[in-house]
XYZ file of C-alpha atoms in Angstrom:
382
model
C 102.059 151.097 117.335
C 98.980 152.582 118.111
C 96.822 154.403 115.198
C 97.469 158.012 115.186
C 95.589 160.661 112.638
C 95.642 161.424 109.084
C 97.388 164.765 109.139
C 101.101 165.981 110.550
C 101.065 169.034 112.496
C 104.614 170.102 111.995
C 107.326 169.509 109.335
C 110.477 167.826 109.773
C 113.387 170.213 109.562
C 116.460 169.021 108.477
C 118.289 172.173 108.844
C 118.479 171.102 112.872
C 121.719 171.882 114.108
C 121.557 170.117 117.598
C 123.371 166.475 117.819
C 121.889 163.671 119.868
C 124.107 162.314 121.979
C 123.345 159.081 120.358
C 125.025 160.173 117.204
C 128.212 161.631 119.100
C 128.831 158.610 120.920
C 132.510 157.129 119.506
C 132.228 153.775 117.974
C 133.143 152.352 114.706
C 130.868 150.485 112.089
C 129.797 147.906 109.597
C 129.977 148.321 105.601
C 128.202 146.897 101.938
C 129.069 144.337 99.555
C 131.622 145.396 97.176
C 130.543 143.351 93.940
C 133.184 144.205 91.217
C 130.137 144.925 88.753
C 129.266 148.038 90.407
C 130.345 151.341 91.260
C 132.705 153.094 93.485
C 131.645 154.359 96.477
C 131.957 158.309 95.795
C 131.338 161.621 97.804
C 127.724 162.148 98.378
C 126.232 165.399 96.939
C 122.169 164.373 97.346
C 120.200 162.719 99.256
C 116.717 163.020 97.894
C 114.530 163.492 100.840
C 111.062 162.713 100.042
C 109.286 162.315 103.158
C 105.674 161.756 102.716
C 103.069 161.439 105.293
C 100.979 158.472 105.020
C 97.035 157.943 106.470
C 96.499 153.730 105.995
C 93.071 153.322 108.099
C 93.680 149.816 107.498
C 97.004 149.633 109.411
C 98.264 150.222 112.647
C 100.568 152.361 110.584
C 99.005 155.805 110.783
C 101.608 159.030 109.963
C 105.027 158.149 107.547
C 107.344 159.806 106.068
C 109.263 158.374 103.376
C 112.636 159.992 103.067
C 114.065 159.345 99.340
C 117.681 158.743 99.703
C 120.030 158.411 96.336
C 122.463 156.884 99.170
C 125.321 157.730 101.098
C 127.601 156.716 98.252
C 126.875 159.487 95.677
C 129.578 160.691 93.178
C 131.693 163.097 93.234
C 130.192 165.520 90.066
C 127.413 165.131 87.431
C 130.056 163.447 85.138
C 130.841 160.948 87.592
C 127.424 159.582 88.576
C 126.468 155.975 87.677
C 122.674 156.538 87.600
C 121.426 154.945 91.015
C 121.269 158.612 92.080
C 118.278 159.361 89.415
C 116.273 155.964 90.656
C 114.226 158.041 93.648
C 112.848 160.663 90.803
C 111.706 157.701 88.580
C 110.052 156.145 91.400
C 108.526 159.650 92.155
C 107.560 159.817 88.419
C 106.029 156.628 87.963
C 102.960 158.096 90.309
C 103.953 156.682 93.818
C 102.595 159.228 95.903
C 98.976 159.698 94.058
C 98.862 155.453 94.213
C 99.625 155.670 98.271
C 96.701 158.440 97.991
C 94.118 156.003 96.253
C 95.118 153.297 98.616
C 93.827 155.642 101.246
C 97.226 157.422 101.723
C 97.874 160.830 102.921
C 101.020 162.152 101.578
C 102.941 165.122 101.592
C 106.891 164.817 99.868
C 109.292 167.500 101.348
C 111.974 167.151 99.130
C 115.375 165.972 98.957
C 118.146 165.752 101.625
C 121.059 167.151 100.292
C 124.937 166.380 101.355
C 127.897 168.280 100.442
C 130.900 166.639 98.601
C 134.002 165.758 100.274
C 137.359 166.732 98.580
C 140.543 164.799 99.225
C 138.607 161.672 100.119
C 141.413 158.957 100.148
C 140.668 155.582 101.099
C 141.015 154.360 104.745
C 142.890 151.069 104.065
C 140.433 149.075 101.657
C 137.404 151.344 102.019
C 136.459 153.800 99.562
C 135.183 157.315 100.090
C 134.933 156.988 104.194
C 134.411 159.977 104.740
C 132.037 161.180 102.644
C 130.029 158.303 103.281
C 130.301 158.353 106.734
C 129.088 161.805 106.860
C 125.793 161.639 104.578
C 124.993 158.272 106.747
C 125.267 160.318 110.142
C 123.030 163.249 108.752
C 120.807 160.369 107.291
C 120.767 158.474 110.565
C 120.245 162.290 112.457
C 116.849 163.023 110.165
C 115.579 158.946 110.692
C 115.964 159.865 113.960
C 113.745 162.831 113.852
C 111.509 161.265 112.044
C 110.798 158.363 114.433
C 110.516 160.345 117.252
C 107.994 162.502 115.529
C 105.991 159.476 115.032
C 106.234 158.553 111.679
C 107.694 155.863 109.527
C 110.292 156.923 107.347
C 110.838 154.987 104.030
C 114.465 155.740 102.215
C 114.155 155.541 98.408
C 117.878 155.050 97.080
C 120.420 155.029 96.333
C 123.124 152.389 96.763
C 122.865 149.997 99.834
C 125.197 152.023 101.871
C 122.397 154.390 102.714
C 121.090 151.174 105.036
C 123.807 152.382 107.671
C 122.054 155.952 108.267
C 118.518 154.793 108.116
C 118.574 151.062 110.269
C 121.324 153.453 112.976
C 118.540 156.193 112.912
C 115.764 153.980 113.226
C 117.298 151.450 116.005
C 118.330 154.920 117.922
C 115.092 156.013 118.199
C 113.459 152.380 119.268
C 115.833 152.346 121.939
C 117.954 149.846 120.482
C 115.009 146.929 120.169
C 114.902 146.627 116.326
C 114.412 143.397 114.086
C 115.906 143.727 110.410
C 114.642 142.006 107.252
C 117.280 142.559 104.767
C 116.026 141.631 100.767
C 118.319 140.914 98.651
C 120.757 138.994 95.869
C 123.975 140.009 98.432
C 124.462 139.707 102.368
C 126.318 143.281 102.683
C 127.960 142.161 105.097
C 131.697 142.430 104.871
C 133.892 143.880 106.578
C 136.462 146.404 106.139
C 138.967 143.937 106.563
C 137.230 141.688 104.388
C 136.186 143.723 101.626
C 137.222 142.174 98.146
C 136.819 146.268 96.510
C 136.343 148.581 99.003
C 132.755 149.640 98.235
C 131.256 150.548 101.133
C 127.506 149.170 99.626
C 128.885 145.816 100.713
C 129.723 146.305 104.074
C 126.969 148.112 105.482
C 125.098 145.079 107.620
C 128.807 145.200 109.394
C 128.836 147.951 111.082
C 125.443 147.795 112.751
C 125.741 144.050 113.996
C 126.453 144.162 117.790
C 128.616 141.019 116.991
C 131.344 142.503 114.500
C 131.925 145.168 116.629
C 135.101 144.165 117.700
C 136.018 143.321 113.955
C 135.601 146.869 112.707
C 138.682 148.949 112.889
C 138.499 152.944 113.148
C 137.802 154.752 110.161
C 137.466 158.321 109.496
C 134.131 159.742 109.640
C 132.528 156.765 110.847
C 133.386 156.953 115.002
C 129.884 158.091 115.477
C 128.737 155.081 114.866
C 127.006 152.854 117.576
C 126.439 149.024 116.531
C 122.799 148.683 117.026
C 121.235 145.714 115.360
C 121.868 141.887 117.399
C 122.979 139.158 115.281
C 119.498 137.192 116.209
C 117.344 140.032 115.157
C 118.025 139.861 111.507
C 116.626 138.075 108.667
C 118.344 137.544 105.145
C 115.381 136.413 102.063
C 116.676 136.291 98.563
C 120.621 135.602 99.288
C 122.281 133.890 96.163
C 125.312 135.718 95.542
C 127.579 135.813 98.576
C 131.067 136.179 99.700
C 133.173 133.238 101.214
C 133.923 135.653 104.024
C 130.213 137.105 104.283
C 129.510 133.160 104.183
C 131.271 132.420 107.020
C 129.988 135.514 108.714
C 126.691 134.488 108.419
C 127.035 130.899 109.516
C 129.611 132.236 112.536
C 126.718 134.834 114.408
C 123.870 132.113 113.363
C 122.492 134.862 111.538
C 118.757 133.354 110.045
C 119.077 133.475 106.159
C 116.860 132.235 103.386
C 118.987 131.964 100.408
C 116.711 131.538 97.058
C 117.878 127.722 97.389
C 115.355 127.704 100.818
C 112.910 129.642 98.972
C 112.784 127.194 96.156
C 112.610 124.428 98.482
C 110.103 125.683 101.208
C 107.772 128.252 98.905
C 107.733 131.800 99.873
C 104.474 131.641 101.878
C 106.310 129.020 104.472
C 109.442 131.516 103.870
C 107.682 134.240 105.316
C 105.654 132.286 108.061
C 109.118 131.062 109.849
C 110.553 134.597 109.022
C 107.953 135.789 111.378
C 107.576 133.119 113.833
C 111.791 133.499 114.373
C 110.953 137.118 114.786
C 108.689 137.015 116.951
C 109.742 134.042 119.202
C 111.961 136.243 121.835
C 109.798 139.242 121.441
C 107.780 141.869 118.931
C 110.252 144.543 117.651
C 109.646 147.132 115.439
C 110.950 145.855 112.089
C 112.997 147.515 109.584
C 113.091 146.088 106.495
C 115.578 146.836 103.725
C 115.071 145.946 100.235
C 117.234 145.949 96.905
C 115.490 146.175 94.029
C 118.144 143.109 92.804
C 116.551 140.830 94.948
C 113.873 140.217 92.026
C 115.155 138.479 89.352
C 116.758 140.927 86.786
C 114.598 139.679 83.648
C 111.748 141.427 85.752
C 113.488 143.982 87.774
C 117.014 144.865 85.049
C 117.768 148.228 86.298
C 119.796 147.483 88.970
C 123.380 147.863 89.446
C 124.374 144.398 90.483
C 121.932 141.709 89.173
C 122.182 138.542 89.926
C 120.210 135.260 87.870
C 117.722 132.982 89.447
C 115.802 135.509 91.984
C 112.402 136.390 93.542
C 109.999 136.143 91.253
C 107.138 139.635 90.985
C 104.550 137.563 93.214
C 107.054 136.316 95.549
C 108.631 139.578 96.087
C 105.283 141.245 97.243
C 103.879 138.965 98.882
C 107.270 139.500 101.196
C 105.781 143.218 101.763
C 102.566 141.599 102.071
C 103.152 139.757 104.779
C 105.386 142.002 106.764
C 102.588 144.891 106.547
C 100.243 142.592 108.255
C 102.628 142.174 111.198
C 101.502 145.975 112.479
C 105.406 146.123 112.928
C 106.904 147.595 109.627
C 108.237 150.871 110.930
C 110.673 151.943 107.926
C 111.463 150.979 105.051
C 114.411 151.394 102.401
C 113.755 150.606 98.745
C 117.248 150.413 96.998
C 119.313 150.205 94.368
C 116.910 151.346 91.463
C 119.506 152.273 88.648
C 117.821 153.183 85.276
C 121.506 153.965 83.352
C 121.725 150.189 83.773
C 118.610 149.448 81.794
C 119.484 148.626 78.216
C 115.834 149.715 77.169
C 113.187 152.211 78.088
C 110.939 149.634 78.487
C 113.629 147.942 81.130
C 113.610 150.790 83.123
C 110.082 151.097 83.061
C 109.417 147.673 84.702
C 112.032 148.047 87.190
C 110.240 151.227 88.973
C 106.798 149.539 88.193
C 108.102 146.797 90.507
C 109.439 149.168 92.947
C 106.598 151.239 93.326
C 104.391 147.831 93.907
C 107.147 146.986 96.896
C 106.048 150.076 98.324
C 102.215 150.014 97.762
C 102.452 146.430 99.433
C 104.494 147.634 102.474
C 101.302 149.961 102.747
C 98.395 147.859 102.566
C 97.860 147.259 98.818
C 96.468 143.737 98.548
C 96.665 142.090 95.051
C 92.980 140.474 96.222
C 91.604 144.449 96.308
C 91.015 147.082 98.788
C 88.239 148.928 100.192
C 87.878 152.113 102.143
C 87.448 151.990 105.488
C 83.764 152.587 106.379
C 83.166 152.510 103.115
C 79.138 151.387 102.690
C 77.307 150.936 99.202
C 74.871 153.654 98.174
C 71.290 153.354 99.150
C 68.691 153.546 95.895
């Protein structure tokens, strides 16, 4: 990507009524790990749409939006919600957008993507909520879309997991299918419909964007629109340690590349991240998408979260991820997931689960823990 200017000279509209014929072509799709410990997939009634234009003179990475997602999961009323749809505000609140600004940032937020809810909603088979889902993911993937071939990079603050179908389908559309995925997290999200041990469409969203599964998917209401876009090879797994026998065997069948916590124990996170990029980057340099749950980061840092799991990232090793990837040039979009602050026992929990978001973010955009400088900055003169 080439360095563009500081400013945007038009603003997305999401009220677009024309349809790509990317998103009308009929294919099925992949779903999200359905851990027992978290909520239902529901009808979707927000998706917070935050997109923010970003200036980094230090990056290749020019103009971005960030689009704030609460996920394509939702609930079906205010009574119902389970919290994860109040994590993008907290993020907002905790100062992201002035912090982008000091880091040399320019940002503008236009607000929230909203969905409508979906009455009558019955399961297809064992998969909850289809078509509400499958509906806020297409309008997700339809505004990603936009977004990208505006020239910006759109970040997706959630939200549940699920929202990773509309964004990575979006995103892949618009790079003409040549798209490398590194996917954060305590869970692979990668079951199937068929597979799926509670229906939660959060753990099954990896499956219906693999190239590989495509044949494994079966139809689905609401979710025929949906091309498989990702290839087996171009994805990355860092932070695995909770994981289905059938998402195991998934994994292990496409050769998918995965560094479970037991390889990042074993090989240190900086050697992590150096064959991460040297896999990526041994057939060619895609664009890379990378997809992070806050739950990758072990929950006595990062508690918040609707599914945690014990024994994960560490703070430094989970920024230095962002770190790194930000000084490939190739981070194109970003989704930061998964934020829940119902599920924080204490103010105080909820507090450092944002912090730590909001530091994923800065680090995707050139924050460096050893300091930053403006560009062209010079000392004053006596």
């Amino acid at each position: 990507m080439g360095a563009r200017g500081c400013t945007a000279t038009h603003v997305l509209s999401l009220l677009r009524r024309e349809q790509r014929e990317w998103l009308l072509a009929p294919h099925s799709t992949a779903a999200r790990r359905d851990d027992e410990q978290r909520e239902p997939d529901t009808a979707t009634t927000t998706i917070t749409i935050l997109i923010i234009i970003l200036s980094i003179p230090i990056l290749l990475i020019i103009v971005n939006f960030i689009i704030t997602a609460w996920g394509s999961s939702g609930r079906l009323s205010p009574k119902d919600r389970g919290g994860v749809e109040d994590g993008p505000d907290r993020i907002r609140s905790a100062g992201l957008v002035g912090r982008l600004q000091a880091q040399g940032c320019g940002v503008k937020d236009y607000g929230n993507l909203r969905f409508d809810d979906v009455a009558d909603d019955a399961p297809a088979g064992r998969v909850m909520r289809p078509r509400a889902v499958g509906s806020a993911s297409r309008t997700l993937a339809h505004a990603v879309f936009t977004a990208k071939t505006d020239g910006h990079t759109p970040v997706m603050l959630g939200g549940d997991h699920s929202l990773a179908i509309g964004s990575i389908h979006g995103h892949a559309a618009a790079a003409g299918g040549a798209l490398s995925v590194v996917w954060v997290d305590a869970h692979a999200d990668i079951n199937t419909p068929l597979t799926t041990p509670t229906g939660n469409v959060h753990g099954q969203a990896m499956s219906y964007l693999v190239r590989e599964l495509h044949s494994k998917i079966p139809a689905l209401p609401h979710f025929s629109w949906i091309k498989p876009c990702v290839s087996a090879k171009d994805i990355v797994y860092i932070g695995l340690r909770d994981v289905d026998p059938e998402e195991h065997y998934i994994l292990k069948h496409l050769g998918i590349k995965v560094f479970s916590m037991t390889e990042v124990d074993g090989l240190g996170i900086a050697r992590v991240m150096e064959e991460t990029c040297d896999y990526l980057f041994s057939d060619a340099k895609k664009p890379i998408h990378l997809s992070y749950d806050i739950d990758a980061i072990d929950p006595l840092l990062a508690p918040a979260t609707g599914t945690p799991v014990v024994g994960g990232l560490t703070y430094r090793e989970g920024i230095y991820i962002t770190e790194q990837i930000c000084q490939t040039g190739l981070l194109s979009a970003v989704d930061l997931v998964e934020v829940n602050p119902k599920q924080g026992t204490t103010e105080a929990q909820v507090l450092s689960t944002v912090q730590i978001a909001v530091d994923v973010l800065l680090g995707c955009f050139g924050r460096r823990r050893g300091g930053n400088h403006p560009a062209g900055y010079r000392l004053p003169e006596p």
